[in-house]
Amino acid sequence: MDPMPDERETPAAEPLTQWVQRVTNAVRAFDRRHPLAWDLALTGFWVTAALIDYVGGGWKNVALDKDVPAELLLTLSLGLSLPLLWRRTHPRAVLFAMAPLAFANAWTGAVLQASLLQLLVVYHIALRLPQRALWWTTILVITPEFVTAARHPRGSWDQEVVPVLLSIALAAAIGITVRTRRDYTKALEDRARRLEVERDQQAQLSAAAERARIAREMHDIIGHNLSVITGLADGGRYAATKSPDRAAQALTAISTTSRQALTELRRLLDVLRDENRPTPDLTPQPALTDLDHLIDGVRKAGLPVTTTTKGTPTLTPGRQLTVYRVIQEALTNTLKHAGPKATTQIDMSYDDGGTVTVTVTDTGHGGEPNGTDGRGLPGMRERTALYGGTLEAGPRPHPEQGWRVRLYLPEETAQ
């Protein structure tokens, strides 16, 4: 059975290919670090080659006029090779500087091979300038060939001009190919950088969302239980001098509530702990069936609570948790801010479609319930927004006294 495409081994590169890649990368790295040194070396090579062709008389093998003055030959050899030093930074200016010398080379019939160095400039023009520059570049380079064909005819025009046109096209094609490859590589690198930035941003957003969720859970767990414990402690202190039995009951309730809070805190920390350990005990989150226990604890802390329920709840666990936490936070705020003589009324309404309306009102002095840590109301609104609901919290309308929290969850739609 053939292996899957992603299971096939990638063929190892040939040793020669690896060597060429290493050499190419080394040359490119050196060029990036020392561009002037590379330009001097390349220009020096071609100047030396042009001078050897001039001094050694090799130019006479292809010359159409062998009586060209030596001074002119030296000028043409240097003029067609020295400007290569600026071929990368100013390719247009270099080609214009070489053009009169190439014209003179063709007019005199010397036909120095150094004129072919214009193809290097054509390559750099294709590599660095807009492609429309290739039109005038071609005209500028091909014109001396027409001059040669007119003054020193050796055969048909196509034999004189077509090879030069093909050479220009080849130099331009190589430049365009290298430019396309370079632009493609740059685009990939830019895309990789953008993806890396987006990944880091997404990680930061995820971490911030997780921190907010943890803070909300910690606030709901610890804040409520500490408020209940505070109420029990105040009641126990008051009863200690008049009713020792009531004080003992208060201490028992404090102990029970403290253990519950500690158990919930440990469970949350076990989930957050990053260790190679067995999966922590995933105790179910509070649901509507736990509301009676929650309300009993608040009553023991000294806050009278009455409840009314209309309809039968048919909610998903997540929506039940939202209702539970909102009621818990509202009762916690009442314990903390409403005063010793406050009472609370909880009205819950459910319909068959899954719509939920919960109103928690108290008769306290109506102070801002969220003034201590700033997490209560934002936490309730975040939970409500997860299910497209709304949460209203504020003082009851005059002349009524106290605070009202109203939760509305619309009918749950299929995702």
Tab-separated table of C-alpha atoms in Angstrom:
chain	number	residue	atom	x	y	z
A	1	MET	CA	0.000	0.000	0.000
A	2	ASP	CA	1.429	3.343	-1.048
A	3	PRO	CA	2.069	5.796	1.758
A	4	MET	CA	-0.108	8.861	2.082
A	5	PRO	CA	1.257	12.032	0.422
A	6	ASP	CA	2.134	13.600	3.750
A	7	GLU	CA	3.905	10.431	4.840
A	8	ARG	CA	6.286	10.217	1.891
A	9	GLU	CA	9.835	11.196	2.662
A	10	THR	CA	11.065	14.348	0.975
A	11	PRO	CA	13.945	13.484	-1.343
A	12	ALA	CA	17.234	14.745	-0.049
A	13	ALA	CA	18.868	17.436	-2.135
A	14	GLU	CA	21.842	16.384	-4.212
A	15	PRO	CA	25.220	17.246	-2.675
A	16	LEU	CA	26.066	19.520	-5.635
A	17	THR	CA	22.775	21.382	-5.210
A	18	GLN	CA	23.445	21.869	-1.521
A	19	TRP	CA	26.905	23.168	-2.278
A	20	VAL	CA	25.577	25.627	-4.849
A	21	GLN	CA	22.925	26.830	-2.397
A	22	ARG	CA	25.501	27.357	0.316
A	23	VAL	CA	27.801	29.279	-2.017
A	24	THR	CA	24.924	31.388	-3.338
A	25	ASN	CA	23.705	32.219	0.150
A	26	ALA	CA	27.247	33.107	1.224
A	27	VAL	CA	27.707	35.417	-1.766
A	28	ARG	CA	24.354	37.104	-1.145
A	29	ALA	CA	25.147	37.553	2.537
A	30	PHE	CA	28.524	39.101	1.688
A	31	ASP	CA	26.860	41.366	-0.870
A	32	ARG	CA	24.320	42.582	1.700
A	33	ARG	CA	27.049	43.361	4.193
A	34	HIS	CA	29.574	44.858	1.740
A	35	PRO	CA	27.807	46.032	-1.420
A	36	LEU	CA	30.615	48.412	-2.451
A	37	ALA	CA	33.248	45.681	-2.159
A	38	TRP	CA	31.207	43.421	-4.414
A	39	ASP	CA	30.647	46.218	-6.954
A	40	LEU	CA	34.362	47.030	-7.005
A	41	ALA	CA	35.279	43.377	-7.479
A	42	LEU	CA	32.817	42.831	-10.331
A	43	THR	CA	33.685	46.101	-12.043
A	44	GLY	CA	37.395	45.388	-11.664
A	45	PHE	CA	36.912	41.992	-13.290
A	46	TRP	CA	35.198	43.431	-16.374
A	47	VAL	CA	37.614	46.362	-16.658
A	48	THR	CA	40.494	43.887	-16.597
A	49	ALA	CA	38.804	41.724	-19.235
A	50	ALA	CA	38.214	44.766	-21.469
A	51	LEU	CA	41.833	45.903	-21.117
A	52	ILE	CA	43.130	42.403	-21.864
A	53	ASP	CA	40.996	42.367	-25.027
A	54	TYR	CA	42.477	45.761	-25.969
A	55	VAL	CA	46.120	45.098	-25.060
A	56	GLY	CA	46.207	41.543	-26.372
A	57	GLY	CA	44.647	42.514	-29.672
A	58	GLY	CA	41.829	40.045	-29.340
A	59	TRP	CA	39.400	42.715	-30.557
A	60	LYS	CA	40.931	42.448	-34.034
A	61	ASN	CA	39.450	38.966	-34.486
A	62	VAL	CA	35.941	40.436	-34.814
A	63	ALA	CA	36.738	44.058	-35.753
A	64	LEU	CA	35.327	45.454	-38.999
A	65	ASP	CA	38.043	48.134	-39.063
A	66	LYS	CA	41.403	47.215	-37.566
A	67	ASP	CA	42.886	50.713	-37.992
A	68	VAL	CA	41.022	52.307	-35.106
A	69	PRO	CA	43.377	54.586	-33.095
A	70	ALA	CA	44.749	53.035	-29.905
A	71	GLU	CA	43.678	56.027	-27.795
A	72	LEU	CA	40.095	55.640	-28.958
A	73	LEU	CA	40.190	51.913	-28.273
A	74	LEU	CA	41.414	52.531	-24.711
A	75	THR	CA	38.725	55.155	-24.158
A	76	LEU	CA	36.018	52.808	-25.450
A	77	SER	CA	37.280	49.889	-23.343
A	78	LEU	CA	37.268	51.909	-20.140
A	79	GLY	CA	34.067	53.817	-20.969
A	80	LEU	CA	32.115	50.606	-21.559
A	81	SER	CA	33.333	48.882	-18.376
A	82	LEU	CA	34.018	51.450	-15.627
A	83	PRO	CA	30.395	52.699	-15.369
A	84	LEU	CA	29.382	49.228	-14.197
A	85	LEU	CA	30.392	50.357	-10.717
A	86	TRP	CA	27.090	52.279	-10.493
A	87	ARG	CA	24.922	49.758	-12.383
A	88	ARG	CA	22.822	48.883	-9.293
A	89	THR	CA	22.287	52.345	-7.863
A	90	HIS	CA	21.877	54.298	-11.140
A	91	PRO	CA	21.228	51.816	-13.982
A	92	ARG	CA	19.462	54.390	-16.178
A	93	ALA	CA	22.332	56.909	-15.917
A	94	VAL	CA	24.916	54.172	-16.570
A	95	LEU	CA	23.154	53.055	-19.760
A	96	PHE	CA	22.906	56.637	-21.024
A	97	ALA	CA	26.622	57.127	-20.273
A	98	MET	CA	27.550	53.966	-22.195
A	99	ALA	CA	25.290	54.727	-25.172
A	100	PRO	CA	27.580	57.309	-26.929
A	101	LEU	CA	30.555	55.002	-26.511
A	102	ALA	CA	28.575	52.060	-27.921
A	103	PHE	CA	27.567	54.289	-30.848
A	104	ALA	CA	31.217	55.240	-31.448
A	105	ASN	CA	32.219	51.597	-31.178
A	106	ALA	CA	29.729	50.713	-33.922
A	107	TRP	CA	30.552	53.742	-36.105
A	108	THR	CA	34.311	53.089	-36.117
A	109	GLY	CA	33.899	49.376	-36.742
A	110	ALA	CA	36.030	48.401	-33.730
A	111	VAL	CA	33.156	46.211	-32.456
A	112	LEU	CA	34.732	45.791	-29.020
A	113	GLN	CA	33.247	42.959	-26.996
A	114	ALA	CA	32.998	45.362	-24.056
A	115	SER	CA	29.825	46.713	-25.651
A	116	LEU	CA	28.078	43.527	-24.533
A	117	LEU	CA	28.423	44.780	-20.955
A	118	GLN	CA	25.324	46.843	-21.671
A	119	LEU	CA	23.380	43.614	-21.161
A	120	LEU	CA	24.358	43.700	-17.465
A	121	VAL	CA	22.788	47.141	-17.238
A	122	VAL	CA	19.681	45.865	-19.062
A	123	TYR	CA	19.422	43.132	-16.428
A	124	HIS	CA	19.527	45.684	-13.586
A	125	ILE	CA	16.996	47.940	-15.308
A	126	ALA	CA	14.596	44.975	-15.566
A	127	LEU	CA	15.356	44.141	-11.940
A	128	ARG	CA	14.876	47.597	-10.433
A	129	LEU	CA	12.930	49.920	-12.745
A	130	PRO	CA	9.334	49.751	-14.018
A	131	GLN	CA	8.910	47.389	-16.941
A	132	ARG	CA	7.998	50.233	-19.306
A	133	ALA	CA	11.662	51.307	-19.049
A	134	LEU	CA	12.567	48.243	-21.126
A	135	TRP	CA	11.129	49.884	-24.250
A	136	TRP	CA	13.578	52.771	-24.382
A	137	THR	CA	16.328	50.500	-23.051
A	138	THR	CA	15.895	48.163	-26.022
A	139	ILE	CA	15.930	51.068	-28.475
A	140	LEU	CA	19.053	52.521	-26.862
A	141	VAL	CA	20.950	49.222	-26.962
A	142	ILE	CA	19.847	48.072	-30.427
A	143	THR	CA	20.551	51.377	-32.234
A	144	PRO	CA	24.347	50.799	-32.486
A	145	GLU	CA	23.637	47.493	-34.240
A	146	PHE	CA	21.715	49.315	-36.940
A	147	VAL	CA	24.658	51.707	-37.269
A	148	THR	CA	27.047	48.778	-37.661
A	149	ALA	CA	24.823	47.094	-40.212
A	150	ALA	CA	24.563	50.332	-42.203
A	151	ARG	CA	28.245	51.358	-42.164
A	152	HIS	CA	29.864	47.948	-42.236
A	153	PRO	CA	27.428	45.518	-43.877
A	154	ARG	CA	28.359	41.865	-43.496
A	155	GLY	CA	25.135	40.125	-44.413
A	156	SER	CA	21.396	40.467	-44.032
A	157	TRP	CA	19.915	42.799	-41.439
A	158	ASP	CA	18.285	39.996	-39.509
A	159	GLN	CA	21.649	38.312	-38.999
A	160	GLU	CA	23.004	41.537	-37.514
A	161	VAL	CA	20.056	42.616	-35.352
A	162	VAL	CA	18.114	39.517	-34.289
A	163	PRO	CA	20.882	37.962	-32.131
A	164	VAL	CA	21.254	41.231	-30.242
A	165	LEU	CA	17.495	41.459	-29.732
A	166	LEU	CA	17.475	37.916	-28.365
A	167	SER	CA	20.334	38.787	-25.995
A	168	ILE	CA	18.457	41.851	-24.743
A	169	ALA	CA	15.296	39.773	-24.267
A	170	LEU	CA	17.256	37.118	-22.356
A	171	ALA	CA	18.882	39.692	-20.035
A	172	ALA	CA	15.511	41.345	-19.407
A	173	ALA	CA	13.818	37.987	-18.787
A	174	ILE	CA	16.450	37.013	-16.220
A	175	GLY	CA	16.022	40.355	-14.469
A	176	ILE	CA	12.228	40.036	-14.430
A	177	THR	CA	12.457	36.468	-13.133
A	178	VAL	CA	14.812	37.420	-10.317
A	179	ARG	CA	12.642	40.422	-9.490
A	180	THR	CA	9.482	38.311	-9.403
A	181	ARG	CA	11.143	35.734	-7.191
A	182	ARG	CA	12.468	38.424	-4.870
A	183	ASP	CA	9.069	40.134	-4.627
A	184	TYR	CA	7.403	36.780	-3.989
A	185	THR	CA	9.881	35.952	-1.234
A	186	LYS	CA	9.414	39.387	0.306
A	187	ALA	CA	5.639	38.947	0.205
A	188	LEU	CA	5.963	35.579	1.949
A	189	GLU	CA	8.197	37.099	4.609
A	190	ASP	CA	5.765	39.991	5.135
A	191	ARG	CA	2.885	37.541	5.375
A	192	ALA	CA	4.819	35.419	7.866
A	193	ARG	CA	5.517	38.514	9.973
A	194	ARG	CA	1.869	39.554	9.854
A	195	LEU	CA	0.758	36.066	10.825
A	196	GLU	CA	3.232	36.087	13.691
A	197	VAL	CA	1.930	39.449	14.895
A	198	GLU	CA	-1.676	38.256	14.547
A	199	ARG	CA	-0.815	35.066	16.417
A	200	ASP	CA	0.754	37.048	19.259
A	201	GLN	CA	-2.209	39.413	19.346
A	202	GLN	CA	-4.640	36.509	19.363
A	203	ALA	CA	-2.683	34.890	22.187
A	204	GLN	CA	-2.799	38.144	24.149
A	205	LEU	CA	-6.540	38.497	23.542
A	206	SER	CA	-7.130	34.899	24.573
A	207	ALA	CA	-5.033	35.374	27.697
A	208	ALA	CA	-6.896	38.581	28.560
A	209	ALA	CA	-10.260	36.870	28.040
A	210	GLU	CA	-9.157	33.943	30.188
A	211	ARG	CA	-7.921	36.276	32.932
A	212	ALA	CA	-11.253	38.087	32.855
A	213	ARG	CA	-13.135	34.794	33.083
A	214	ILE	CA	-10.995	33.620	35.985
A	215	ALA	CA	-11.429	36.948	37.771
A	216	ARG	CA	-15.192	36.715	37.269
A	217	GLU	CA	-15.314	33.178	38.679
A	218	MET	CA	-13.106	34.133	41.630
A	219	HIS	CA	-15.283	37.144	42.339
A	220	ASP	CA	-18.485	35.097	42.215
A	221	ILE	CA	-17.110	32.342	44.432
A	222	ILE	CA	-15.143	34.313	47.018
A	223	GLY	CA	-17.126	37.545	47.060
A	224	HIS	CA	-20.474	35.930	47.778
A	225	ASN	CA	-19.209	33.565	50.435
A	226	LEU	CA	-17.242	36.268	52.224
A	227	SER	CA	-20.318	38.484	52.243
A	228	VAL	CA	-22.353	35.667	53.799
A	229	ILE	CA	-19.620	35.020	56.351
A	230	THR	CA	-19.508	38.729	57.222
A	231	GLY	CA	-23.262	38.793	57.773
A	232	LEU	CA	-23.131	35.667	59.909
A	233	ALA	CA	-20.262	37.050	61.957
A	234	ASP	CA	-22.097	40.319	62.603
A	235	GLY	CA	-25.226	38.436	63.634
A	236	GLY	CA	-23.231	36.052	65.823
A	237	ARG	CA	-21.482	38.905	67.581
A	238	TYR	CA	-24.809	40.540	68.344
A	239	ALA	CA	-26.314	37.262	69.576
A	240	ALA	CA	-23.303	36.268	71.678
A	241	THR	CA	-24.384	38.394	74.636
A	242	LYS	CA	-28.091	37.553	74.481
A	243	SER	CA	-28.482	34.117	72.899
A	244	PRO	CA	-25.446	31.823	73.049
A	245	ASP	CA	-27.352	29.160	71.081
A	246	ARG	CA	-27.904	31.577	68.170
A	247	ALA	CA	-24.243	32.545	68.328
A	248	ALA	CA	-23.236	28.889	68.103
A	249	GLN	CA	-25.510	28.442	65.090
A	250	ALA	CA	-23.907	31.444	63.458
A	251	LEU	CA	-20.437	29.999	64.045
A	252	THR	CA	-21.527	26.673	62.582
A	253	ALA	CA	-22.910	28.439	59.510
A	254	ILE	CA	-19.659	30.406	59.172
A	255	SER	CA	-17.668	27.180	59.317
A	256	THR	CA	-19.879	25.519	56.705
A	257	THR	CA	-19.785	28.488	54.346
A	258	SER	CA	-16.002	28.808	54.722
A	259	ARG	CA	-15.487	25.148	53.841
A	260	GLN	CA	-17.716	25.476	50.799
A	261	ALA	CA	-15.813	28.533	49.617
A	262	LEU	CA	-12.486	26.795	50.181
A	263	THR	CA	-13.654	23.707	48.272
A	264	GLU	CA	-14.778	25.780	45.285
A	265	LEU	CA	-11.553	27.783	45.343
A	266	ARG	CA	-9.419	24.647	45.402
A	267	ARG	CA	-11.368	23.171	42.507
A	268	LEU	CA	-10.809	26.326	40.451
A	269	LEU	CA	-7.096	26.396	41.273
A	270	ASP	CA	-6.757	22.708	40.378
A	271	VAL	CA	-8.140	23.451	36.925
A	272	LEU	CA	-5.727	26.359	36.476
A	273	ARG	CA	-2.650	24.570	37.798
A	274	ASP	CA	-0.228	23.701	34.994
A	275	GLU	CA	1.182	20.382	36.122
A	276	ASN	CA	1.361	16.838	34.830
A	277	ARG	CA	-1.243	15.489	37.139
A	278	PRO	CA	-4.512	13.603	36.789
A	279	THR	CA	-7.548	15.523	35.595
A	280	PRO	CA	-9.061	17.441	38.535
A	281	ASP	CA	-12.497	16.680	39.849
A	282	LEU	CA	-14.882	18.432	37.472
A	283	THR	CA	-17.748	19.104	39.858
A	284	PRO	CA	-20.793	20.457	38.010
A	285	GLN	CA	-21.290	24.213	38.030
A	286	PRO	CA	-24.179	25.609	40.105
A	287	ALA	CA	-27.630	25.299	38.527
A	288	LEU	CA	-31.162	26.478	39.316
A	289	THR	CA	-31.575	23.525	41.661
A	290	ASP	CA	-28.886	25.092	43.870
A	291	LEU	CA	-30.756	28.374	44.298
A	292	ASP	CA	-32.540	27.170	47.444
A	293	HIS	CA	-29.218	26.390	49.093
A	294	LEU	CA	-27.863	29.799	48.026
A	295	ILE	CA	-30.897	31.648	49.398
A	296	ASP	CA	-30.829	29.681	52.656
A	297	GLY	CA	-27.243	30.756	53.200
A	298	VAL	CA	-28.158	34.389	52.645
A	299	ARG	CA	-31.074	34.132	55.042
A	300	LYS	CA	-28.789	32.687	57.688
A	301	ALA	CA	-26.553	35.723	57.184
A	302	GLY	CA	-29.486	37.910	58.236
A	303	LEU	CA	-31.045	39.010	54.942
A	304	PRO	CA	-34.748	38.181	54.571
A	305	VAL	CA	-35.382	36.857	51.056
A	306	THR	CA	-38.693	35.979	49.411
A	307	THR	CA	-39.048	34.370	46.013
A	308	THR	CA	-41.762	33.933	43.409
A	309	THR	CA	-41.509	31.695	40.350
A	310	LYS	CA	-43.709	31.615	37.269
A	311	GLY	CA	-43.399	28.824	34.765
A	312	THR	CA	-41.080	25.849	34.625
A	313	PRO	CA	-37.429	26.453	33.722
A	314	THR	CA	-36.117	24.488	30.725
A	315	LEU	CA	-32.676	26.007	30.362
A	316	THR	CA	-29.319	24.735	29.224
A	317	PRO	CA	-26.597	24.415	31.905
A	318	GLY	CA	-24.861	27.564	30.706
A	319	ARG	CA	-28.005	29.690	30.926
A	320	GLN	CA	-28.810	28.201	34.341
A	321	LEU	CA	-25.334	29.198	35.532
A	322	THR	CA	-25.904	32.743	34.267
A	323	VAL	CA	-29.197	33.053	36.155
A	324	TYR	CA	-27.593	31.592	39.290
A	325	ARG	CA	-24.572	33.921	39.193
A	326	VAL	CA	-26.672	37.034	38.583
A	327	ILE	CA	-28.922	36.228	41.542
A	328	GLN	CA	-25.862	35.403	43.640
A	329	GLU	CA	-24.173	38.700	42.776
A	330	ALA	CA	-27.357	40.692	43.420
A	331	LEU	CA	-27.752	39.088	46.870
A	332	THR	CA	-24.074	39.629	47.618
A	333	ASN	CA	-24.369	43.334	46.804
A	334	THR	CA	-27.451	43.594	48.983
A	335	LEU	CA	-25.588	41.994	51.895
A	336	LYS	CA	-22.675	44.363	51.437
A	337	HIS	CA	-24.421	47.644	50.727
A	338	ALA	CA	-28.151	47.608	51.517
A	339	GLY	CA	-27.927	47.969	55.293
A	340	PRO	CA	-29.085	45.853	58.264
A	341	LYS	CA	-32.853	46.276	57.788
A	342	ALA	CA	-33.057	45.549	54.085
A	343	THR	CA	-35.207	42.818	52.567
A	344	THR	CA	-34.975	41.228	49.139
A	345	GLN	CA	-37.550	40.005	46.651
A	346	ILE	CA	-36.629	37.638	43.800
A	347	ASP	CA	-39.118	37.266	40.936
A	348	MET	CA	-38.360	34.608	38.320
A	349	SER	CA	-40.405	34.063	35.168
A	350	TYR	CA	-39.873	31.296	32.600
A	351	ASP	CA	-41.864	30.506	29.479
A	352	ASP	CA	-41.957	27.442	27.270
A	353	GLY	CA	-39.753	29.053	24.601
A	354	GLY	CA	-36.829	29.481	26.977
A	355	THR	CA	-37.215	33.196	27.681
A	356	VAL	CA	-36.110	34.119	31.203
A	357	THR	CA	-36.842	37.227	33.247
A	358	VAL	CA	-35.372	37.608	36.728
A	359	THR	CA	-35.864	40.680	38.920
A	360	VAL	CA	-34.062	41.106	42.244
A	361	THR	CA	-35.120	44.091	44.337
A	362	ASP	CA	-34.102	45.160	47.820
A	363	THR	CA	-35.294	47.793	50.249
A	364	GLY	CA	-31.886	49.064	51.270
A	365	HIS	CA	-30.613	52.616	51.070
A	366	GLY	CA	-29.871	52.205	47.354
A	367	GLY	CA	-26.153	52.910	47.298
A	368	GLU	CA	-23.952	51.896	44.357
A	369	PRO	CA	-23.417	48.148	44.890
A	370	ASN	CA	-20.275	47.888	42.868
A	371	GLY	CA	-18.120	50.509	44.419
A	372	THR	CA	-15.480	48.304	45.994
A	373	ASP	CA	-13.882	46.223	43.267
A	374	GLY	CA	-15.657	47.138	40.011
A	375	ARG	CA	-16.163	43.505	38.978
A	376	GLY	CA	-19.727	42.724	40.045
A	377	LEU	CA	-21.874	44.495	37.464
A	378	PRO	CA	-19.398	44.038	34.586
A	379	GLY	CA	-19.229	40.336	35.400
A	380	MET	CA	-23.025	40.024	35.341
A	381	ARG	CA	-23.236	41.906	32.043
A	382	GLU	CA	-20.537	39.727	30.480
A	383	ARG	CA	-22.375	36.572	31.439
A	384	THR	CA	-25.652	37.979	30.146
A	385	ALA	CA	-24.142	39.113	26.845
A	386	LEU	CA	-22.953	35.571	26.116
A	387	TYR	CA	-26.572	34.597	25.531
A	388	GLY	CA	-27.746	37.802	23.869
A	389	GLY	CA	-29.530	39.026	26.989
A	390	THR	CA	-29.746	42.353	28.775
A	391	LEU	CA	-29.041	43.352	32.346
A	392	GLU	CA	-30.351	46.469	34.036
A	393	ALA	CA	-29.136	47.556	37.461
A	394	GLY	CA	-29.859	50.749	39.336
A	395	PRO	CA	-31.862	52.454	42.076
A	396	ARG	CA	-35.570	51.789	42.193
A	397	PRO	CA	-37.739	54.679	40.936
A	398	HIS	CA	-38.725	57.339	43.467
A	399	PRO	CA	-40.361	57.200	45.990
A	400	GLU	CA	-39.356	53.540	46.382
A	401	GLN	CA	-36.084	52.885	48.175
A	402	GLY	CA	-33.490	50.297	47.331
A	403	TRP	CA	-31.854	48.718	44.330
A	404	ARG	CA	-33.139	46.647	41.439
A	405	VAL	CA	-31.392	44.185	39.137
A	406	ARG	CA	-33.319	42.902	36.134
A	407	LEU	CA	-32.034	40.068	33.919
A	408	TYR	CA	-33.598	39.176	30.588
A	409	LEU	CA	-32.492	36.216	28.467
A	410	PRO	CA	-34.232	35.790	25.114
A	411	GLU	CA	-35.280	32.502	23.629
A	412	GLU	CA	-32.262	30.391	22.819
A	413	THR	CA	-31.752	29.874	19.102
A	414	ALA	CA	-29.912	26.999	17.435
A	415	GLN	CA	-26.355	27.900	16.443
